Short mmCIF file of C-alpha atoms and ligand atoms in Angstrom, two decimals:
data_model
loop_
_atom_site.label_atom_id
_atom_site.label_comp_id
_atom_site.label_asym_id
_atom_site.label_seq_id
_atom_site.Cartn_x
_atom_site.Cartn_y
_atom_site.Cartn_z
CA UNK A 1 0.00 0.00 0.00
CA UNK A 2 3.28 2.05 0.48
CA UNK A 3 3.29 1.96 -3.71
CA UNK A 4 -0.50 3.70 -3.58
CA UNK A 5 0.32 7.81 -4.16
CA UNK A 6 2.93 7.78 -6.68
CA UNK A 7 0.26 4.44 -8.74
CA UNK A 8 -2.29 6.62 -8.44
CA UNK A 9 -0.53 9.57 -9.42
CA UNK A 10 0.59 7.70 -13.38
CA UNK A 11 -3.02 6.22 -13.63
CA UNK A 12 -5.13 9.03 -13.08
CA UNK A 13 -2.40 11.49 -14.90
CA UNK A 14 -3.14 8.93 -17.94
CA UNK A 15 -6.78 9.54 -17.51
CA UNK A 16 -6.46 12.93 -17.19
CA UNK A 17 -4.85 13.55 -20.86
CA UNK A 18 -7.11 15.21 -23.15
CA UNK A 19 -9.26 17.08 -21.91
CA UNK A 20 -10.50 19.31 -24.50
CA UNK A 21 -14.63 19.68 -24.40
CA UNK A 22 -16.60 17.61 -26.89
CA UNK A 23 -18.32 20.42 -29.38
CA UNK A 24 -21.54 17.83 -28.22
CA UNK A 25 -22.33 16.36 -25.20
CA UNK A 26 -24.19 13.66 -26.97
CA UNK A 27 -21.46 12.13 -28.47
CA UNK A 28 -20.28 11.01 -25.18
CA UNK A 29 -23.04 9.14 -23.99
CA UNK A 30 -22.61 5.29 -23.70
CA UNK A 31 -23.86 2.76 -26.93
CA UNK A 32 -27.80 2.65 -27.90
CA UNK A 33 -28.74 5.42 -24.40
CA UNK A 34 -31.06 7.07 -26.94
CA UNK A 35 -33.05 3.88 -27.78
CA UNK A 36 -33.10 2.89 -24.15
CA UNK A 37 -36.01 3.09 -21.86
CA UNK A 38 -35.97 6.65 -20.25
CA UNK A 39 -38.57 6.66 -18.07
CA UNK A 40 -40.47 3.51 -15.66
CA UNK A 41 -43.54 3.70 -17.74
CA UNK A 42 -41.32 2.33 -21.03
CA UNK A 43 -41.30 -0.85 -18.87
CA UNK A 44 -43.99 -3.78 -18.69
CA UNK A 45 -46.44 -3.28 -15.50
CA UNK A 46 -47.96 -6.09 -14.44
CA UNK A 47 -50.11 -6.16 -10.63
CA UNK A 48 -49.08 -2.35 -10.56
CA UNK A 49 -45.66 -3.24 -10.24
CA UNK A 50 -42.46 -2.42 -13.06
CA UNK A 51 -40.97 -5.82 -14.54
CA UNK A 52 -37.13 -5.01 -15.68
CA UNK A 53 -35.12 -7.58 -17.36
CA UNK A 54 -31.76 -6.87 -16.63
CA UNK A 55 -30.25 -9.24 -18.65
CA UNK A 56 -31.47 -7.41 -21.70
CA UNK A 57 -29.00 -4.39 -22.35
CA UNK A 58 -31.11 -2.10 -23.23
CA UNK A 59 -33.20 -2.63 -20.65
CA UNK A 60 -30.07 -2.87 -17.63
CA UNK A 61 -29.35 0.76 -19.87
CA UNK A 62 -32.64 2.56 -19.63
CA UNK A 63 -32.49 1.99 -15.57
CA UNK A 64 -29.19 4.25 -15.89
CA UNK A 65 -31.24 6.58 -18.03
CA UNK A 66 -34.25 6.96 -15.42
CA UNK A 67 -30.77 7.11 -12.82
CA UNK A 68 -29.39 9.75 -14.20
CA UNK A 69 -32.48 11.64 -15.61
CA UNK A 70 -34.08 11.84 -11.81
CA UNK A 71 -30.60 12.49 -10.23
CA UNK A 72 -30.38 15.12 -13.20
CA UNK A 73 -31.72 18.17 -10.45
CA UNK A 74 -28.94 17.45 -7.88
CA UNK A 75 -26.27 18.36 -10.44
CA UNK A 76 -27.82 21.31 -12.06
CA UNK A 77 -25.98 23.49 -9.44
CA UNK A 78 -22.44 22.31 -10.79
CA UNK A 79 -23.19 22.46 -14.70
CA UNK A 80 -25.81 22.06 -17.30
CA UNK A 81 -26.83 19.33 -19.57
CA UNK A 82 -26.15 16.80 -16.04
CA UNK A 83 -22.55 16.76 -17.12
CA UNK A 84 -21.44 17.15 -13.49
CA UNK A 85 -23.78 14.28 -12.73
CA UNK A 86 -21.51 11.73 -10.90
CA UNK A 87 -22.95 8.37 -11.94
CA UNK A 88 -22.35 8.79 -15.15
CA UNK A 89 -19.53 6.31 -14.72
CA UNK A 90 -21.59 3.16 -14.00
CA UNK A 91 -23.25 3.45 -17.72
CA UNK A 92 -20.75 4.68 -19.08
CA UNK A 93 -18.59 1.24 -17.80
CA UNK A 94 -21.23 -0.66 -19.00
CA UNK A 95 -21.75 0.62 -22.62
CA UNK A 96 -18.00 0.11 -23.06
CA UNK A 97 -18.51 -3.78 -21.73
CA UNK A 98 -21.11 -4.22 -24.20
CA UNK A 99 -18.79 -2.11 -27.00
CA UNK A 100 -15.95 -4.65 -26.29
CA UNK A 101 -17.81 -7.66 -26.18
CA UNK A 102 -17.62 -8.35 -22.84
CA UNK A 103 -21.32 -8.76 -21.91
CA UNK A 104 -21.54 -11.79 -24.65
CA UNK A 105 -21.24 -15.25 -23.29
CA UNK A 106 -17.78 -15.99 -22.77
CA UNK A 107 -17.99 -19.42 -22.95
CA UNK A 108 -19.89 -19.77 -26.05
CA UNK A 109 -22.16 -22.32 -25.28
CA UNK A 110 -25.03 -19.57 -26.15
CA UNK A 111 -25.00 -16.77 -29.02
CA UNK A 112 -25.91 -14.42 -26.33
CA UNK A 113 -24.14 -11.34 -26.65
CA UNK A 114 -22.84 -12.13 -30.16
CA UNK A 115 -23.65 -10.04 -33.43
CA UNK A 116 -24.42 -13.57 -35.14
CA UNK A 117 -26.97 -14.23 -32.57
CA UNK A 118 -29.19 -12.23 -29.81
CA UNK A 119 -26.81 -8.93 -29.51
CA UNK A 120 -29.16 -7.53 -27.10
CA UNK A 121 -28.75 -10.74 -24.27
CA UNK A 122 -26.49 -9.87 -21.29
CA UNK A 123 -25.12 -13.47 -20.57
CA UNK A 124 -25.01 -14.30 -16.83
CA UNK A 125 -22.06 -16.60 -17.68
CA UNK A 126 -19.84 -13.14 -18.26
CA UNK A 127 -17.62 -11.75 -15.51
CA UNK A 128 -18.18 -8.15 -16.06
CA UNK A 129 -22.16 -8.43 -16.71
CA UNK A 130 -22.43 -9.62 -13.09
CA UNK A 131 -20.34 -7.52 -11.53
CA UNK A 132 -21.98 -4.59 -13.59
CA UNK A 133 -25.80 -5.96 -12.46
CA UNK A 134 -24.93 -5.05 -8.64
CA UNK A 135 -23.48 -1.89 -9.80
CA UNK A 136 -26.92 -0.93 -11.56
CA UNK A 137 -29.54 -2.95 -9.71
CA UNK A 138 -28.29 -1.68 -6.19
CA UNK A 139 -27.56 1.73 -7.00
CA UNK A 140 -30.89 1.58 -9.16
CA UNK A 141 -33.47 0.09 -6.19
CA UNK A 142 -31.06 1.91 -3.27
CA UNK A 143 -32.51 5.09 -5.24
CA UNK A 144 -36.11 4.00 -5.18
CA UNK A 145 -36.12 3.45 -1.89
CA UNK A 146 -34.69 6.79 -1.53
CA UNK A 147 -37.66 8.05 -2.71
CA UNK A 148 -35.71 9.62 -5.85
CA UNK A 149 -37.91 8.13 -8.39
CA UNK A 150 -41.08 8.76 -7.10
CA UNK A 151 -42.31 5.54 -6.62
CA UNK A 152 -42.65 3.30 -3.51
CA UNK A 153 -39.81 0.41 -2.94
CA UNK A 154 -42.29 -2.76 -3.50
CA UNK A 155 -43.27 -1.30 -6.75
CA UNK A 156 -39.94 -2.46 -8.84
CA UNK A 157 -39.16 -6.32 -9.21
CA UNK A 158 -36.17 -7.07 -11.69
CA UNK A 159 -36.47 -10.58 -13.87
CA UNK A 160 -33.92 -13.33 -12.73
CA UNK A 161 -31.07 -14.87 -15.35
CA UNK A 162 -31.73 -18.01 -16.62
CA UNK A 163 -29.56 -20.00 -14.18
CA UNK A 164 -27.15 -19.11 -10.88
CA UNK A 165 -30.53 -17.05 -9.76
CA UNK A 166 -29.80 -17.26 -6.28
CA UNK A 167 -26.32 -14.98 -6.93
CA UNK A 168 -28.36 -12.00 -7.62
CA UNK A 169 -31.07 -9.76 -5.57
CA UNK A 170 -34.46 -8.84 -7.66
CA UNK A 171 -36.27 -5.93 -5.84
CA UNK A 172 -35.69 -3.57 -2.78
CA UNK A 173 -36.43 -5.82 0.04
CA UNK A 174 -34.67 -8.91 -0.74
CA UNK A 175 -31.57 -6.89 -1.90
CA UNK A 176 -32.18 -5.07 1.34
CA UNK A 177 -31.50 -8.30 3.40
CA UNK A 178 -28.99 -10.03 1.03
CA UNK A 179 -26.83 -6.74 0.85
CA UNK A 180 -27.71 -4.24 4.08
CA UNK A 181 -24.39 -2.55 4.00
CA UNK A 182 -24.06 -1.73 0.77
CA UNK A 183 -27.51 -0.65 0.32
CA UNK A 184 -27.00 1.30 3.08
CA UNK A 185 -24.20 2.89 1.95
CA UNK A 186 -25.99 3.59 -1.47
CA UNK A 187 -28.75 5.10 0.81
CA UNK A 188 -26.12 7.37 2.31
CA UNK A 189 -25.16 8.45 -0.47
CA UNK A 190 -28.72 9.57 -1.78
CA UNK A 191 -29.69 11.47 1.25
CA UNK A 192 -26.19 13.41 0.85
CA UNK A 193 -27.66 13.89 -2.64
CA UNK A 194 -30.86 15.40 -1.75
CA UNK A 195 -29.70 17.98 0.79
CA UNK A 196 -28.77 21.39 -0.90
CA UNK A 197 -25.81 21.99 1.08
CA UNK A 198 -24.04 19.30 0.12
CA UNK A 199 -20.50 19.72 -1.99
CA UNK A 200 -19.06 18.23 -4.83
CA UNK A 201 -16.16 16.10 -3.22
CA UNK A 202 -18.58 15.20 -0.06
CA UNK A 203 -20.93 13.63 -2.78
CA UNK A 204 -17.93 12.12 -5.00
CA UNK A 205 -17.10 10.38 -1.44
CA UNK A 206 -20.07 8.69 -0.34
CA UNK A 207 -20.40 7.26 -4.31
CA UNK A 208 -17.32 5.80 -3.78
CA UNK A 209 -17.76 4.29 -0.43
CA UNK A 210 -21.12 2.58 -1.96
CA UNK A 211 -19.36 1.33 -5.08
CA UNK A 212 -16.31 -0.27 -3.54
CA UNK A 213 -18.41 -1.76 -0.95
CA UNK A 214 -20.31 -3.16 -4.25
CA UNK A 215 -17.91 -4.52 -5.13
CA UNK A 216 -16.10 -6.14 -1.63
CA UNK A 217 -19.67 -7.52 -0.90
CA UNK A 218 -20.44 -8.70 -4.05
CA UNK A 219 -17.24 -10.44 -5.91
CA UNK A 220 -16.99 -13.52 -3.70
CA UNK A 221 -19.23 -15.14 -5.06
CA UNK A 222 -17.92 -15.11 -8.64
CA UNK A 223 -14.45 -16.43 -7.41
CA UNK A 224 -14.92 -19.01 -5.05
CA UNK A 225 -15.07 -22.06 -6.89
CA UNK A 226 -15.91 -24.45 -4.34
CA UNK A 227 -19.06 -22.36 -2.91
CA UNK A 228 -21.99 -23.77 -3.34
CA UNK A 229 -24.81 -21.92 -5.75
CA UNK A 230 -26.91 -21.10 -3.02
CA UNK A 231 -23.89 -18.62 -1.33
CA UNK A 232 -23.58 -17.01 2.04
CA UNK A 233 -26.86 -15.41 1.68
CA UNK A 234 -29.35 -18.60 1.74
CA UNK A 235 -26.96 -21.35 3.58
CA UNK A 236 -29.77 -23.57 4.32
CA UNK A 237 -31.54 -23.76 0.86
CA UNK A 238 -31.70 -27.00 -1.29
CA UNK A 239 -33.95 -26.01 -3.58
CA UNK A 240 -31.39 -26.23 -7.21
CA UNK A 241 -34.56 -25.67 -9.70
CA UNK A 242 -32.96 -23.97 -12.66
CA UNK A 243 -29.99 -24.89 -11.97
CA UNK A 244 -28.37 -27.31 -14.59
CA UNK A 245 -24.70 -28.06 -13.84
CA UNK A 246 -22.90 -28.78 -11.07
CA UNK A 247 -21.94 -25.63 -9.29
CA UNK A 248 -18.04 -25.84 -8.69
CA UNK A 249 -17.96 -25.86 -13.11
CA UNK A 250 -20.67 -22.60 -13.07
CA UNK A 251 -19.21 -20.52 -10.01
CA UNK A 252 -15.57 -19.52 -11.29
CA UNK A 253 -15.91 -17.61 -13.94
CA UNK A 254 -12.32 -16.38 -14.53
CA UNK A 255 -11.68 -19.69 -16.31
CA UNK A 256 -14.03 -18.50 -19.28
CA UNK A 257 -11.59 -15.90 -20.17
CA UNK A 258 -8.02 -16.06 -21.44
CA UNK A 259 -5.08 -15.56 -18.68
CA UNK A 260 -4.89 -12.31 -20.00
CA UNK A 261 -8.24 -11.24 -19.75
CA UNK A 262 -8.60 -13.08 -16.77
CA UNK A 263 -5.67 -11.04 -15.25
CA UNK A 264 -7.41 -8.00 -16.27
CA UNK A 265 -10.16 -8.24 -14.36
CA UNK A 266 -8.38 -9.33 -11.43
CA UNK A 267 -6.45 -6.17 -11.87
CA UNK A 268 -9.32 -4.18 -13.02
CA UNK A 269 -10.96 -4.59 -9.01
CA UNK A 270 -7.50 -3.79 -7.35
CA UNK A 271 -7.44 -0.42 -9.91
CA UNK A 272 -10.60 0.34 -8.90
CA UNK A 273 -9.53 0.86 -5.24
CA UNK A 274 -7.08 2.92 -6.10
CA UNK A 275 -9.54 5.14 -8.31
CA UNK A 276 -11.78 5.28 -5.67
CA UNK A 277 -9.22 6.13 -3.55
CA UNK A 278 -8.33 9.26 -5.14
CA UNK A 279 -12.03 9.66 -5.58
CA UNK A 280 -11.67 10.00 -9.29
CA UNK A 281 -14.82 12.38 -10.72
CA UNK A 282 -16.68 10.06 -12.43
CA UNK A 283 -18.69 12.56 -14.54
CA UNK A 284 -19.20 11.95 -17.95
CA UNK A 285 -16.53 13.72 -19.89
CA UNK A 286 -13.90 12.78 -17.56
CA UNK A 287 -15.34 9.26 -17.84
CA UNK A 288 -15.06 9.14 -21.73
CA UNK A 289 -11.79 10.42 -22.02
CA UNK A 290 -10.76 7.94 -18.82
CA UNK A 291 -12.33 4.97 -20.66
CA UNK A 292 -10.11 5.67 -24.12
CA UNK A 293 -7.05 4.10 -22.32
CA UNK A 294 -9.53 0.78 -21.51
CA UNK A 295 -8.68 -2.18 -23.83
CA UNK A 296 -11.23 -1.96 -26.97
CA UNK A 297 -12.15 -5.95 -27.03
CA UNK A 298 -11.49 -9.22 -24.97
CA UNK A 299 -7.88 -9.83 -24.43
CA UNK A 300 -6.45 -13.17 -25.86
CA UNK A 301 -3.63 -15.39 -24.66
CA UNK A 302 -1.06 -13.77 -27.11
CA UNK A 303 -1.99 -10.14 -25.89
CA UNK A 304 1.10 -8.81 -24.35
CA UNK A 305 1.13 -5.01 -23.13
CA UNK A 306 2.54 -2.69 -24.00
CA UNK A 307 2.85 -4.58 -27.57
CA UNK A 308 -0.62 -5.10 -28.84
CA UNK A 309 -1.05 -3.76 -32.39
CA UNK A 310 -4.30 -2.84 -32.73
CA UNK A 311 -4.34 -0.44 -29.53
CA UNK A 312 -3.40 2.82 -29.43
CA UNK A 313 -1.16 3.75 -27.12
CA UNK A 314 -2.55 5.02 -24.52
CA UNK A 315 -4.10 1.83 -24.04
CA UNK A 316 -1.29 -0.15 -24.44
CA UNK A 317 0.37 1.95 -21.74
CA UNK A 318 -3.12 1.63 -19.55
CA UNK A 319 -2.87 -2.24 -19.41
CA UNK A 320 1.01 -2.27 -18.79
CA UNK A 321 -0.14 -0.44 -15.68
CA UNK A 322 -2.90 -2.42 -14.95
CA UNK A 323 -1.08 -5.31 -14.92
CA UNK A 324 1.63 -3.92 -13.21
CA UNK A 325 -0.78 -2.76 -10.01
CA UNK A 326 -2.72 -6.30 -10.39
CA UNK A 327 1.04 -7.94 -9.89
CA UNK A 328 1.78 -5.93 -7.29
CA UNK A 329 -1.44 -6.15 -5.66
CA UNK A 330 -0.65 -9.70 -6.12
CA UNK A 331 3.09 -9.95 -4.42
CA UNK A 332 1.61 -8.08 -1.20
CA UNK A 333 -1.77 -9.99 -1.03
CA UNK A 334 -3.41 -7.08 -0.45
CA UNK A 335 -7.28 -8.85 -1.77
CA UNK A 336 -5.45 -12.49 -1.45
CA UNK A 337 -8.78 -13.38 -3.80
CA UNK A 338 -6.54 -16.45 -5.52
CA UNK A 339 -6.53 -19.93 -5.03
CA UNK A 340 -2.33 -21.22 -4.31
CA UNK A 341 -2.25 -23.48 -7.58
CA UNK A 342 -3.74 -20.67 -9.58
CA UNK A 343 -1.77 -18.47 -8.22
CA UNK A 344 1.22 -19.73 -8.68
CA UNK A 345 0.59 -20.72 -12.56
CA UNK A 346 -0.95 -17.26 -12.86
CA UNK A 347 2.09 -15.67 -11.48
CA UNK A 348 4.66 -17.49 -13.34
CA UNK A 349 2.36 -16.26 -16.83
CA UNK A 350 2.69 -12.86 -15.67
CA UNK A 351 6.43 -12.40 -14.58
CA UNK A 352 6.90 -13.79 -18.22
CA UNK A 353 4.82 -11.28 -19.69
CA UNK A 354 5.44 -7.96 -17.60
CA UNK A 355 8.42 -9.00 -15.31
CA UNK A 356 7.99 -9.44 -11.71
CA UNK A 357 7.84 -6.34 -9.68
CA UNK A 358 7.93 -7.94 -6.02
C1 NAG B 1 -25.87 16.88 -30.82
O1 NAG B 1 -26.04 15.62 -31.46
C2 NAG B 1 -27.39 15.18 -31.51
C3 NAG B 1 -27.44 13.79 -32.09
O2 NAG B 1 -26.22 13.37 -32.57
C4 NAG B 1 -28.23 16.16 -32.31
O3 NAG B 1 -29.58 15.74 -32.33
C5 NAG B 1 -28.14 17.54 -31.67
O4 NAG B 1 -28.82 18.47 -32.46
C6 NAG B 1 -26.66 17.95 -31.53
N1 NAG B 1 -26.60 19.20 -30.79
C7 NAG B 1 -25.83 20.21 -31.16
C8 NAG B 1 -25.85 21.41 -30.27
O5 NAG B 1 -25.13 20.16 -32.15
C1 NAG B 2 -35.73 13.44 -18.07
O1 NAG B 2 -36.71 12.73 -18.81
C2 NAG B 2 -37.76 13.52 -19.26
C3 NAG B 2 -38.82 12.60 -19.88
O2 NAG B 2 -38.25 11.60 -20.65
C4 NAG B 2 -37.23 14.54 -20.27
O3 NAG B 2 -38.24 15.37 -20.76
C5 NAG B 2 -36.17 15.39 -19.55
O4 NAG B 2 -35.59 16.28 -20.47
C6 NAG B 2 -35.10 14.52 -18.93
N1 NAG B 2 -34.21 15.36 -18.15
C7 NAG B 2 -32.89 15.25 -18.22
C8 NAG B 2 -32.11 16.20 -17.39
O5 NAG B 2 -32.33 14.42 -18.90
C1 NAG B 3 -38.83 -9.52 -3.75
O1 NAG B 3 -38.06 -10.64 -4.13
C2 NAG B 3 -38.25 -11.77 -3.31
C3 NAG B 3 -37.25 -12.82 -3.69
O2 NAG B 3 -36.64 -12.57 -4.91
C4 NAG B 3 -39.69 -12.23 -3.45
O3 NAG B 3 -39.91 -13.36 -2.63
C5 NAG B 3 -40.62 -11.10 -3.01
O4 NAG B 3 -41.96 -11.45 -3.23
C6 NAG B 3 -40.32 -9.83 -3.80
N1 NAG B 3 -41.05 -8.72 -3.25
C7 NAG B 3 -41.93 -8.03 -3.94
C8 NAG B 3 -42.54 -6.85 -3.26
O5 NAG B 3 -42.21 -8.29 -5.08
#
């Protein structure tokens, strides 16, 4: 952690290049935003209750839309068109996922995701769409039970994936009880957002705090590969309807990816501290410009930083470092998320690659 300041200092400097305004706002805003849903009555209603399928992209999009629209007052005070708004950054991630292919089905057993097939599915197989669904459906229901979008908290239930449904929370209440310091923390964050005195930085603090605990809460259960479907949150269930394979092959779900990419993500989490550390503004031209130095499409095994060909760059440069904090992160076991054999394969890959820097 000694390494943090001067890390933090050559990331967010990277990020920070190019700053010139966009002539149009517009531009910026992540894939498809203008064909998503933009307000809760786009969605289906059904017992006076909103149905969302998550696991449809444009539909996981338009609950960033009504996000950002009804957050769109709080942020008036800082700059027009919502610029300033702060959550920006969580669609913003997400249209680049779905950009770079990352939201299709990594192990290919479907043709969700792909071009060839149903573009529009978010497969629950994919490391980043899961992640990504806490970072939208918490955030999302935290603010209805806010009170932000003017509806009452049993009047939103998300639609499950079609398997590992007991991973994931659906509506206020059960995410409530599955997740009560995070959604707490997202909570938090909300009422900072609704008082008029509050600042800039205060607000950029408590987001933050609510998306790294996201994160710490939520990531176990997509890397422990001996944890059984039903997780920390329901230790006594046995019910396994929908569930169609055996749960140490569905639970891991770094081995669908490369090394590569795999050891992107892994760093991607430790960066992510750090970012949040600095309490990086996540508004939506600094998140555009930040997002230029992320790798433009899944990494494969012969991907070697900073010597890929078809990235510019800055993005070359961006993964270098990425893999340099996720090594580093890795000789100090500062998360300690790996399991010894994997770790030790995984290392020896990476000293190869980017030289050991323990
Ligand atoms: C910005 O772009 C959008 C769509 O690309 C267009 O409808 C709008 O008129 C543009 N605004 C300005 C000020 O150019
Ligand atoms: C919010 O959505 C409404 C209805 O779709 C729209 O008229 C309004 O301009 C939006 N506000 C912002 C700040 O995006
Ligand atoms: C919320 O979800 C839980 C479990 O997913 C379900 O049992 C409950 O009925 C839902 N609550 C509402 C208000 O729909």
């Amino acid at each position: 952690m000694a390494f943090l300041p001067s890390w933090v200092c050559v990331l967010v400097g990277c990020f920070s290049v190019s700053l010139a305004g966009p002539s149009n706002l517009s531009d910026l805003e992540p894939p498809l935003w203008k064909d998503s849903p933009g307000q809760l009555s786009d969605y289906r209603v059904e017992n006076s209750m909103y149905i969302i399928n998550p696991w449809v992209y444009l539909e996981r999009m338009g609950m960033y839309k009504i996000l950002l629209n009804q957050t769109a007052r709080y942020f008036a005070k800082f700059a027009p068109e919502n610029e300033q708004n702060i959550l920006w950054g969580l669609p913003l991630q997400y249209g680049w996922q779905y950009r770079t292919g990352r939201l299709a089905d990594p192990t290919r057993r479907t043709n969700c995701g792909y071009e060839s097939g149903d573009l529009m599915c978010v497969s629950v197989d994919s490391w980043w769409a899961d992640l990504n669904y806490f970072l939208c459906s918490l955030p999302f229901l935290a603010a209805v039970d806010s009170g932000i979008m003017g509806i009452s908290s049993d009047q939103v239930n998300l639609l499950p994936p079609p398997k590992n449904q007991r991973k994931f929370c659906y509506n206020v209440s059960s995410c409530h009880s599955s997740f009560p310091e995070t959604m707490s923390k997202w909570n938090i964050f909300y009422q900072h957002l609704q008082s008029p005195f509050s600042k800039f930085d205060d607000l950029l603090k408590y987001l933050w705090t609510a998306h790294t605990s996201t994160l710490a809460d939520t990531i176990k259960s997509f890397e422990d590969r001996d944890m059984d479907e039903s997780g920390k949150h329901h230790p006594q269930q046995t019910d396994t309807r929908a569930e169609n394979e055996t749960p140490h092959i569905l639970t891991h779900r770094y081995d669908y990816y490369s090394k590569t990419e795999a050891h992107f993500e892994r760093s991607w989490v430790v960066a992510v501290e750090y970012i949040a550390a600095v309490h990086f503004p996540t508004t939506l031209i600094r998140t555009y410009n930040f997002q230029k130095g992320l790798p433009p499409r899944i990494l494969v095994t012969t991907d070697v930083a900073p010597f890929i060909n078809d990235f510019t760059t800055f993005q070359n440069v961006v993964l270098l470092l990425l893999n340099m904090l996720g090594n580093m992160d890795k000789s100090t076991g500062y998360l300690c998320t790996e399991k010894p054999n994997e770790y030790s394969s995984h290392l020896e890959s990476s000293s190869r690659d980017y030289g050991n820097n323990s």
